[in-house]
Coordinates of C-alpha atoms in Angstrom, one line a residue:
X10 CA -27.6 -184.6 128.7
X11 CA -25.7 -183.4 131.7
X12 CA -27.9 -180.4 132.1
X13 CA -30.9 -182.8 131.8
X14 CA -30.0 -184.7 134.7
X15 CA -28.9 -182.0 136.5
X16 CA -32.3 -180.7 136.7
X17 CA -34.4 -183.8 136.5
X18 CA -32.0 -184.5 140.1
X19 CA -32.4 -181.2 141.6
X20 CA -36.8 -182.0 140.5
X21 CA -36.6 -185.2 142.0
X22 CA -34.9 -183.7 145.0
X23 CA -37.0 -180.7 145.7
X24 CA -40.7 -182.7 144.6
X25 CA -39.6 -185.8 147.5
X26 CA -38.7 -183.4 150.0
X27 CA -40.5 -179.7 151.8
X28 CA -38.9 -180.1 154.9
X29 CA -36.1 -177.6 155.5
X30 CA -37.1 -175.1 152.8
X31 CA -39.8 -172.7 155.1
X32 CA -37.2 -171.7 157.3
X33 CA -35.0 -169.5 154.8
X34 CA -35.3 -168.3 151.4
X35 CA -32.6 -169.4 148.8
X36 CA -31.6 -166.3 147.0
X37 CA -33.9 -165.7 143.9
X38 CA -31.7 -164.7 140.5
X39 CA -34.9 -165.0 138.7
X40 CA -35.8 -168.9 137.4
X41 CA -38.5 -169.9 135.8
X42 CA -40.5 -172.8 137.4
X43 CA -42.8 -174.9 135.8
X44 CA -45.9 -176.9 138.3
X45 CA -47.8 -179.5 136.4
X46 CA -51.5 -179.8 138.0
X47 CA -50.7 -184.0 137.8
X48 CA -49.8 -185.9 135.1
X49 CA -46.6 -186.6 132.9
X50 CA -44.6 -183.3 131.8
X51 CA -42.6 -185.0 128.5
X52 CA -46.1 -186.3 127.6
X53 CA -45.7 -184.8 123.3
X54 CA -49.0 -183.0 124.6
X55 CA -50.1 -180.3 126.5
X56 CA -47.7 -180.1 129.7
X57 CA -44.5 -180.4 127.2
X58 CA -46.1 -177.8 125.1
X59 CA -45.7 -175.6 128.2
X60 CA -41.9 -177.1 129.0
X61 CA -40.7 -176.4 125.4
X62 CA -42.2 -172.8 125.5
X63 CA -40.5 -172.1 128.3
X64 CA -37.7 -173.8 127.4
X65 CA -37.3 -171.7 124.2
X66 CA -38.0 -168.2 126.1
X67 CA -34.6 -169.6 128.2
X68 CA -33.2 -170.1 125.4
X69 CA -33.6 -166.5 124.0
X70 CA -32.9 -164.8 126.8
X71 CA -29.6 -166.1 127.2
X72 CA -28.6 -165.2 123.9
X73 CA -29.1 -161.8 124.1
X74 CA -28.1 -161.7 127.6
X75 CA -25.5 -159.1 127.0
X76 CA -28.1 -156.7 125.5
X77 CA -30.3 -157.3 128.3
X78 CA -28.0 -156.6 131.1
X79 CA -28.0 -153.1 130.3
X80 CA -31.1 -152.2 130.7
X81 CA -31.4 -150.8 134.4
X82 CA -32.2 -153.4 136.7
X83 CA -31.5 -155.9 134.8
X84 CA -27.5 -155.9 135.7
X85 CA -27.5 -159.1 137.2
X86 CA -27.5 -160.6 133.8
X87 CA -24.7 -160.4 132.6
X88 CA -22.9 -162.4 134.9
X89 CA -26.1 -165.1 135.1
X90 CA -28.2 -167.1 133.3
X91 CA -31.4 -167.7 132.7
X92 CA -32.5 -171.4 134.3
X93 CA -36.0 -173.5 133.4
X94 CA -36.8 -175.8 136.1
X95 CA -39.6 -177.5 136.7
X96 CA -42.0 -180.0 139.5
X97 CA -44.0 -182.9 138.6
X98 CA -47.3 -182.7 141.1
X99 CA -47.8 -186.2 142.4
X100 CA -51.6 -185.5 142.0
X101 CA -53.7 -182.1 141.8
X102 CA -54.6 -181.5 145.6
X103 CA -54.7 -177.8 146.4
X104 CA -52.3 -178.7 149.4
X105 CA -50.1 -180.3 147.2
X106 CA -50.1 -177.4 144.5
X107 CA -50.1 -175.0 147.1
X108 CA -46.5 -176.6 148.3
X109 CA -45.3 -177.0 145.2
X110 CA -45.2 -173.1 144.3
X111 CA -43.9 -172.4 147.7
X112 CA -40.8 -175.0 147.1
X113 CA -40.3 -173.2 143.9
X114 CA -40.4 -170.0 145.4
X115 CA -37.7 -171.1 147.6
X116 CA -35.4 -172.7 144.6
X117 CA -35.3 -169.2 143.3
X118 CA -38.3 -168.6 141.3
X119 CA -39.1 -165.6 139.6
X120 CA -42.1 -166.6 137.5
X121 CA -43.9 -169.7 137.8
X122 CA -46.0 -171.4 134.7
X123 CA -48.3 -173.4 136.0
X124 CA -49.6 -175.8 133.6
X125 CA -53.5 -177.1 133.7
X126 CA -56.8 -175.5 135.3
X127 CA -56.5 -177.8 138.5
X128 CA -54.6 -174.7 139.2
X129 CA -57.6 -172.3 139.7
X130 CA -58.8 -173.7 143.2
X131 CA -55.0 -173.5 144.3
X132 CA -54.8 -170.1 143.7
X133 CA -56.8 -168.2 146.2
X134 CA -56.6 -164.4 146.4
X135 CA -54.4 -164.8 149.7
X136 CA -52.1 -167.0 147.4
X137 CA -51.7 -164.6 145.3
X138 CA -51.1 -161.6 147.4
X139 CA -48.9 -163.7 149.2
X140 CA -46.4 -164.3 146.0
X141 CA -47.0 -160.7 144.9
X142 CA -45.4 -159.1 147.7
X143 CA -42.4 -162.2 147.2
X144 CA -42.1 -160.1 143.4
X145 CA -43.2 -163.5 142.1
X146 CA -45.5 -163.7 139.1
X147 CA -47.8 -166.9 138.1
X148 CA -48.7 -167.6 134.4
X149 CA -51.7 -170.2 134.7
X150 CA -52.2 -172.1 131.2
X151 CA -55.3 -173.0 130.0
X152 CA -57.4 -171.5 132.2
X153 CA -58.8 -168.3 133.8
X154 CA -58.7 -166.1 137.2
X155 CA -61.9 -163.7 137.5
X156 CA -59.8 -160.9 139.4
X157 CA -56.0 -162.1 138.9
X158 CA -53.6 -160.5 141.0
X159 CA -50.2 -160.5 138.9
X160 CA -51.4 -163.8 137.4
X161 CA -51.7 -163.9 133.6
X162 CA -54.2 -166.5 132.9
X163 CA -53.9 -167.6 128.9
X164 CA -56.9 -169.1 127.5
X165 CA -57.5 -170.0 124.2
X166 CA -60.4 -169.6 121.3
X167 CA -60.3 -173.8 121.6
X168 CA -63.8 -173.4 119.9
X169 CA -62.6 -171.8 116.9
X170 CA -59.8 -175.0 116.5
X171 CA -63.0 -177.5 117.3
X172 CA -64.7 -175.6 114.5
X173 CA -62.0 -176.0 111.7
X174 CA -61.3 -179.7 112.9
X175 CA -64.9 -181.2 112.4
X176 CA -65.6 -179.2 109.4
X177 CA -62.3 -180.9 108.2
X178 CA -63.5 -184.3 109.5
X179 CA -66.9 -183.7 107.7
X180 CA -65.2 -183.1 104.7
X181 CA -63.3 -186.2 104.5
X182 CA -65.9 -188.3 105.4
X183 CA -68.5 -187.2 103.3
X184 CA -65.4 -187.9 100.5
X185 CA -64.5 -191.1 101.8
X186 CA -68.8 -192.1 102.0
X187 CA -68.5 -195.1 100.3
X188 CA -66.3 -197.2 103.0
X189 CA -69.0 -195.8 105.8
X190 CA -72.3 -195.9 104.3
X191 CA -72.9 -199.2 105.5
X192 CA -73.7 -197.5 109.1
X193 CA -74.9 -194.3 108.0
X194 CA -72.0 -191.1 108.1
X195 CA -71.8 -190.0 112.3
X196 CA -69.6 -188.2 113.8
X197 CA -69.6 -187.9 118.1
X198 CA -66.8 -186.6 120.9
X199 CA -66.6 -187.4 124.6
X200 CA -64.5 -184.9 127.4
X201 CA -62.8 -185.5 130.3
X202 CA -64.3 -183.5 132.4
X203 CA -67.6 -180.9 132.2
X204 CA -65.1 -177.6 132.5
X205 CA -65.0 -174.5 129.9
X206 CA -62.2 -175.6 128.7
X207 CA -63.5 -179.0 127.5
X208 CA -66.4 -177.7 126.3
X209 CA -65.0 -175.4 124.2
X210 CA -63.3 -178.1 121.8
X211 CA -66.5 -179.7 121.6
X212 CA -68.9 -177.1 120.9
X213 CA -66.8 -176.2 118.1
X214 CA -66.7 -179.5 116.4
X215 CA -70.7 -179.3 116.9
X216 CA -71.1 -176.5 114.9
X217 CA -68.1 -177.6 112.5
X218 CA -70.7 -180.6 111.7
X219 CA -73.9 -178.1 111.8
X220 CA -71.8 -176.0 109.3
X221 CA -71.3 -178.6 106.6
X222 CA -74.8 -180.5 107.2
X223 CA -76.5 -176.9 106.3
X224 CA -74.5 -174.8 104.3
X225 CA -74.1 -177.3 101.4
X226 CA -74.8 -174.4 98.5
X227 CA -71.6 -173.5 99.7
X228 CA -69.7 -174.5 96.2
X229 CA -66.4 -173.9 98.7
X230 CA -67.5 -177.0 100.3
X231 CA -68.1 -179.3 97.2
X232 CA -64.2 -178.3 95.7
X233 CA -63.0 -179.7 99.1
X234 CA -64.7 -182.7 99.2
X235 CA -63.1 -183.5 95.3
X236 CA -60.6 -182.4 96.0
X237 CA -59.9 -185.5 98.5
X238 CA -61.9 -187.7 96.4
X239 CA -60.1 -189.6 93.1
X240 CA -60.2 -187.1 90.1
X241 CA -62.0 -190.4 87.9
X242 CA -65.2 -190.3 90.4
X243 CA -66.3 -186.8 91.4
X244 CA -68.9 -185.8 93.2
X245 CA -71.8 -184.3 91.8
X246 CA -73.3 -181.0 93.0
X247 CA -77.0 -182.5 93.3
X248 CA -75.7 -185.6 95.0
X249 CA -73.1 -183.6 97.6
X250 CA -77.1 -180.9 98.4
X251 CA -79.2 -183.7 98.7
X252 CA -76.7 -186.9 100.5
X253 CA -74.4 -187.7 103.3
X254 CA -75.7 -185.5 105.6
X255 CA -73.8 -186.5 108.9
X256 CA -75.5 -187.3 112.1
X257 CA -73.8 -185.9 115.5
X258 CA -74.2 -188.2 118.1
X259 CA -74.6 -187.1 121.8
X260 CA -74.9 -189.7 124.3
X261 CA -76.3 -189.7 127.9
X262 CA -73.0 -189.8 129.5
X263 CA -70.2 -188.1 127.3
X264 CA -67.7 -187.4 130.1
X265 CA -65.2 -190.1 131.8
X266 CA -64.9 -187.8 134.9
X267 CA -61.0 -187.9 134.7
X268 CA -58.3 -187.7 132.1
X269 CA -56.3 -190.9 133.3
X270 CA -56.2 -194.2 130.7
X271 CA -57.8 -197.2 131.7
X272 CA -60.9 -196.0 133.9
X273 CA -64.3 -197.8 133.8
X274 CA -65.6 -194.6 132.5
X275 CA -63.4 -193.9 129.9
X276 CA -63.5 -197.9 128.5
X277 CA -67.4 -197.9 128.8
X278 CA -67.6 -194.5 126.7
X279 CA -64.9 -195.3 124.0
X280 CA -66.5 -199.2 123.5
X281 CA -70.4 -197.7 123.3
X282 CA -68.9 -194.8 120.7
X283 CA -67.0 -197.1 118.6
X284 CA -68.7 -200.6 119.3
X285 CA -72.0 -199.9 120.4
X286 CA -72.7 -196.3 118.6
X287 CA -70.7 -197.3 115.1
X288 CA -68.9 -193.7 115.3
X289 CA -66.9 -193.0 112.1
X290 CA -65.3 -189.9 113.7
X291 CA -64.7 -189.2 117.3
X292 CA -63.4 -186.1 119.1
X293 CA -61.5 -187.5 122.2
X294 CA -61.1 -184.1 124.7
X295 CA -59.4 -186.3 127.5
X296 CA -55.8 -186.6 127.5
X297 CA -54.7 -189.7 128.3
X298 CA -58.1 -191.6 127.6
X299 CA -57.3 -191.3 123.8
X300 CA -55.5 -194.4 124.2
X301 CA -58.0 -196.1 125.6
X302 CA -60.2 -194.6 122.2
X303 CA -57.0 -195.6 119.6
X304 CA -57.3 -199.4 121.7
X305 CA -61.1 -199.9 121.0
X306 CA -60.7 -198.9 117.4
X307 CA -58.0 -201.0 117.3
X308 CA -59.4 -204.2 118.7
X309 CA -62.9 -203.5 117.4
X310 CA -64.5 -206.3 115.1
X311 CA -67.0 -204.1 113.4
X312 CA -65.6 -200.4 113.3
X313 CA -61.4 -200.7 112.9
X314 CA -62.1 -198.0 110.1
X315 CA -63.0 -195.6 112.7
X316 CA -61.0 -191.9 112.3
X317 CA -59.8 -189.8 115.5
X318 CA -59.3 -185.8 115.4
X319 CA -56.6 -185.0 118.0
X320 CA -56.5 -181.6 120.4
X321 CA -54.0 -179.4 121.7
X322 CA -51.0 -180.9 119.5
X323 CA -50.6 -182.7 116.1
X324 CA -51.3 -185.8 118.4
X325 CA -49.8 -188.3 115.1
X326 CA -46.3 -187.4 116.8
X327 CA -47.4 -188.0 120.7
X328 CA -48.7 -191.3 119.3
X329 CA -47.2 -192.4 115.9
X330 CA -48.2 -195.8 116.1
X331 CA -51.7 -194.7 115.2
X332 CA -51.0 -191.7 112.7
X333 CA -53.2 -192.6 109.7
X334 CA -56.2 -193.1 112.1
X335 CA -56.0 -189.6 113.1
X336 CA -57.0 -187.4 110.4
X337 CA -56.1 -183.4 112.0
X338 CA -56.0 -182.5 115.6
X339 CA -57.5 -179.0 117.0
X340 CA -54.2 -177.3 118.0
X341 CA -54.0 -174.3 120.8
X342 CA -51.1 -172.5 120.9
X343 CA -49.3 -173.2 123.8
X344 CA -46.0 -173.3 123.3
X345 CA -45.8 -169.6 121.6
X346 CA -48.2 -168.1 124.0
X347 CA -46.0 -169.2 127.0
X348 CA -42.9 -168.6 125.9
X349 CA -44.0 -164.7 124.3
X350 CA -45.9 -164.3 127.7
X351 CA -42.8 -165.7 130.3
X352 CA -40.9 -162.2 128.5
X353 CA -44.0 -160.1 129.5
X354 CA -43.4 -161.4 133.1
X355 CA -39.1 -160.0 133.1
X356 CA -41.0 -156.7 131.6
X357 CA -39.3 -157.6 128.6
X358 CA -41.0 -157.5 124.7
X359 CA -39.0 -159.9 122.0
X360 CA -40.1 -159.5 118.7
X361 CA -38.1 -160.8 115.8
X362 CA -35.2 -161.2 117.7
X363 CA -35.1 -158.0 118.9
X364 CA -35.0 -157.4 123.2
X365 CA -36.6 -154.2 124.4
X366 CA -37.9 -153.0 128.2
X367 CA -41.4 -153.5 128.2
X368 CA -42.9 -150.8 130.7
X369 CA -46.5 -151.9 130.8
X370 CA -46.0 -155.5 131.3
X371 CA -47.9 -155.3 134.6
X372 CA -51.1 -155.2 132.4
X373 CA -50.6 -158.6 131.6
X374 CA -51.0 -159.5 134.9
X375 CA -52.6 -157.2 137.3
X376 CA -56.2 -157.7 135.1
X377 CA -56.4 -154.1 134.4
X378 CA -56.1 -155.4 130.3
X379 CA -58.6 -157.9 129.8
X380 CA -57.6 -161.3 129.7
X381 CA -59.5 -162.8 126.7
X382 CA -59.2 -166.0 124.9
X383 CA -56.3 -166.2 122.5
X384 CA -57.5 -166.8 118.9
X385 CA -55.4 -165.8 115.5
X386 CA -52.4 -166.7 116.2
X387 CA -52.9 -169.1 119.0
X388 CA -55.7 -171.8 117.3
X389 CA -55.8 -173.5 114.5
X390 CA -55.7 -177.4 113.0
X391 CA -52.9 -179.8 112.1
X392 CA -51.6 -180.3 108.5
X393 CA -51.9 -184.2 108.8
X394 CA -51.8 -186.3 105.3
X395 CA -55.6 -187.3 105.2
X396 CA -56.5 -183.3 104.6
X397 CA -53.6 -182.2 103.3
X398 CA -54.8 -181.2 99.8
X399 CA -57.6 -178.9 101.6
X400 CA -56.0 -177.9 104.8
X401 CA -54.9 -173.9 103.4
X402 CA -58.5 -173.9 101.9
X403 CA -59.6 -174.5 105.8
X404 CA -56.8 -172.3 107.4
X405 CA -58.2 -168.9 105.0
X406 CA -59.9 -165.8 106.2
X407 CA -63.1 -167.3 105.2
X408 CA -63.1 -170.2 107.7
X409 CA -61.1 -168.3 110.1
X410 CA -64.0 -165.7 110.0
X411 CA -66.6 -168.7 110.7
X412 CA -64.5 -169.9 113.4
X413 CA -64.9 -166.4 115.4
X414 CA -68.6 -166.4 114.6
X415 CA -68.8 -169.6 117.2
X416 CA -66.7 -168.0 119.5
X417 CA -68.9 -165.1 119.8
X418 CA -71.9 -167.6 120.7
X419 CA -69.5 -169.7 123.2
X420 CA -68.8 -166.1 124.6
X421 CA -72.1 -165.9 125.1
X422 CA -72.9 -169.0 126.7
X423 CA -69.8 -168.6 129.2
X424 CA -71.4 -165.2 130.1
X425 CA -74.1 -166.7 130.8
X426 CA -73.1 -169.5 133.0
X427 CA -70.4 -167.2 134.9
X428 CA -72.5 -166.8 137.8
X429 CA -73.8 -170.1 138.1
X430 CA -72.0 -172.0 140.8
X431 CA -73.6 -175.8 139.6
X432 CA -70.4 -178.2 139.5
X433 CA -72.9 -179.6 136.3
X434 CA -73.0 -176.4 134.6
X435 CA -71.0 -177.0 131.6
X436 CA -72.4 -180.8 131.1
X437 CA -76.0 -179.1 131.4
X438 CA -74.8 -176.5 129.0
X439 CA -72.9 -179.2 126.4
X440 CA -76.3 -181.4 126.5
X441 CA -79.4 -178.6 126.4
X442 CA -77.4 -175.4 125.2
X443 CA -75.6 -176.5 122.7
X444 CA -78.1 -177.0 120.3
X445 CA -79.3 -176.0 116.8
X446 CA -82.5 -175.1 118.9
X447 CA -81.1 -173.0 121.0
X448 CA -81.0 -170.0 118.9
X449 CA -79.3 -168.1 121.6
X450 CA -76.1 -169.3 121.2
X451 CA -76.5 -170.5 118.1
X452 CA -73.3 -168.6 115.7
X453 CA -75.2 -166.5 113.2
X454 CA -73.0 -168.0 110.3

């Protein structure tokens, strides 16, 4: 608790204050810093993913600080420790970022994690030449630099997780038709905003709903849905080919422009899915906005049956007031990919507790290794209750190789759109791409 403190003051002290730091350099013994691009960092979500993987890399470093202090230039360690600090941006201003990394820079910072893709305009090429000559490296999280300059950017196959958690969702539903038929079986999901990494999560639940609605010969499919339903009333194999197919709804405006609870945008879009559209399963890809989503089912007269698939983390545990309305959550790997790449950045390689140099670590971050998304390993779904009985079914090499299928389309379609400068690009692309029609980047399951 006294180490807490400690930190959270010497945070406090450093976010409130940049006077008095540009004028000399506090002598670096190699810190990691953590820069949130706005928003709570203890949040059970996505920015505390990044604290706890960087917490645990500290962690494991000090332990086998002995061993790593004699590897050659890496003395210093045996007399110090490793130290996790971190800054909570006030909002996600590129000025504001900008000073953020140069504070931590000046509080001894040896690699910095920065946490969200508000990040990318922050980190110009000058920035970045500018820390490399400092020996500082950046690790930007969820999202990605074209031509990084000793900045790993870690991106993950959020499609393939999308995929596996509205097949899941389609699955249960389709078992659970008889308290939804009333309103027809639909399914929808609304984003933040129009970025690659949104539209990721969402064009994989698309096709996790195409999947099921089309490939119902798959006998794979009919096990799973008895499996959730009562062993006295199974379903029939005629019934499951020729019923319940479930509609995907897309609606004219399916991003709140923010992430923050409460807007207009997000209220209006929650209360037409839920209210207005009758959704039985909704996708929320916008942080904090899932509230406002978990409210309106909530306080709705007509739909309080609604269902909710989480993203990023087993969201039941961020909000466990509402854990049997969320069936799974599409999961990205954050805390494992930061903390295995924050011993890439000390040129270090820790695998099954074992510490060794790591002489090529600068591929990781000079872009000389390509930086692709991070799939096996780094995606996947959440073992809630509701699909517990089918959820190692969903996690085999069968579904897994599905999964990759529709991130070789989305791979296609980001290709595509990489030298389109449109701020709309990835709302056009989420509303006329993405698309059973659209046979170009349609997976070829």
């Amino acid at each position: 608790m006294k180490t807490f403190l400690r930190v959270a003051s010497a945070t406090l002290l450093i976010s409130s204050s940049t006077a008095g730091l540009t004028g000399c350099s506090i002598s670096s013994i190699g810190d990691v810093w953590i820069i949130t691009d706005g928003g709570d960092l203890f949040d059970k979500a996505f920015n505390q993913q990044v604290l706890e993987g960087a917490q645990e890399f500290t962690d494991n470093f000090n332990k086998n600080r002995t061993i790593i202090g004699k590897f050659p230039g890496d003395e210093i360690w045996q007399s110090q420790k490793m130290r996790c600090r971190w800054i909570i941006s006030r909002d996600n201003d590129v000025s504001t970022l900008q000073n953020n990394y140069n504070l931590a820079a000046f509080a001894g910072a040896k690699t910095i994690v920065l946490a969200g893709f508000h990040h990318l305009e922050a980190l110009t090429p000058k920035i970045q030449n500018f820390y490399k000559a400092l020996g500082i490296r950046f690790i930007l999280v969820d999202a990605q630099l074209e031509n990084p300059i000793d900045v790993a950017s870690l991106t993950y196959s959020a499609e393939q997780s999308g995929f596996l958690a509205g097949l899941a969702g389609a699955i249960w539903l389709v078992a659970n038709h008889e308290a939804y038929d009333s309103n027809g079986l639909k399914m929808s999901t609304f984003g933040g905003l129009p970025a690659q990494t949104i539209v990721s999560y969402m064009m994989g639940y698309y096709w996790g709903v195409y999947y099921f609605n089309n490939f119902r010969t798959n006998n794979d499919l009919l096990k799973m849905v008895n499996d959730l339903r009562p062993n006295t009333n199974p379903m029939s194999s005629s019934d499951f080919t020729s019923k319940y197919k479930i509609s995907f709804d897309k609606i004219a405006k399916q991003f709140t422009g923010g992430f923050e609870s409460g807007t207009k945008d997000s209220k209006s879009i929650t209360s037409q899915l839920i209210d207005g559209n009758r959704e039985d399963i909704v996708m929320p890809v916008a942080g904090a906005q899932t509230i406002d989503l978990l409210s309106t089912i909530k306080n709705s007269s007509i739909n309080r049956n609604a269902k909710v698939i989480g993203v990023d983390v087993d969201q039941t545990k961020q909000y466990d007031y509402a854990k049997n309305t969320f069936l799974t959550s599409a999961l990205k790997g954050i805390h494992a990919s930061v903390s295995n790449w924050l011993w890439y950045a000390f040129n270090l390689n820790y695998d099954k507790s074992v510490v060794q140099p790591l002489n090529d670590a600068s591929k990781y971050f000079d872009g000389t290794k390509p930086q692709v998304s991070l799939g096996k390993g780094y995606t996947g779904i959440s073992d809630n209750d509701a699909i517990n009985l089918i959820y190692q079914n969903l996690v085999s090499a069968s579904y897994e190789l599905l999964a990759q299928k529709v991130t070789a389309a989305f791979n296609i379609l980001s290709n595509d759109l990489a030298t389109n400068s449109s701020s709309s690009k990835w709302e056009d692309a989420w509303q006329t791409k993405i698309d059973d029609k659209e046979l170009k980047y349609k997976p070829k399951f």
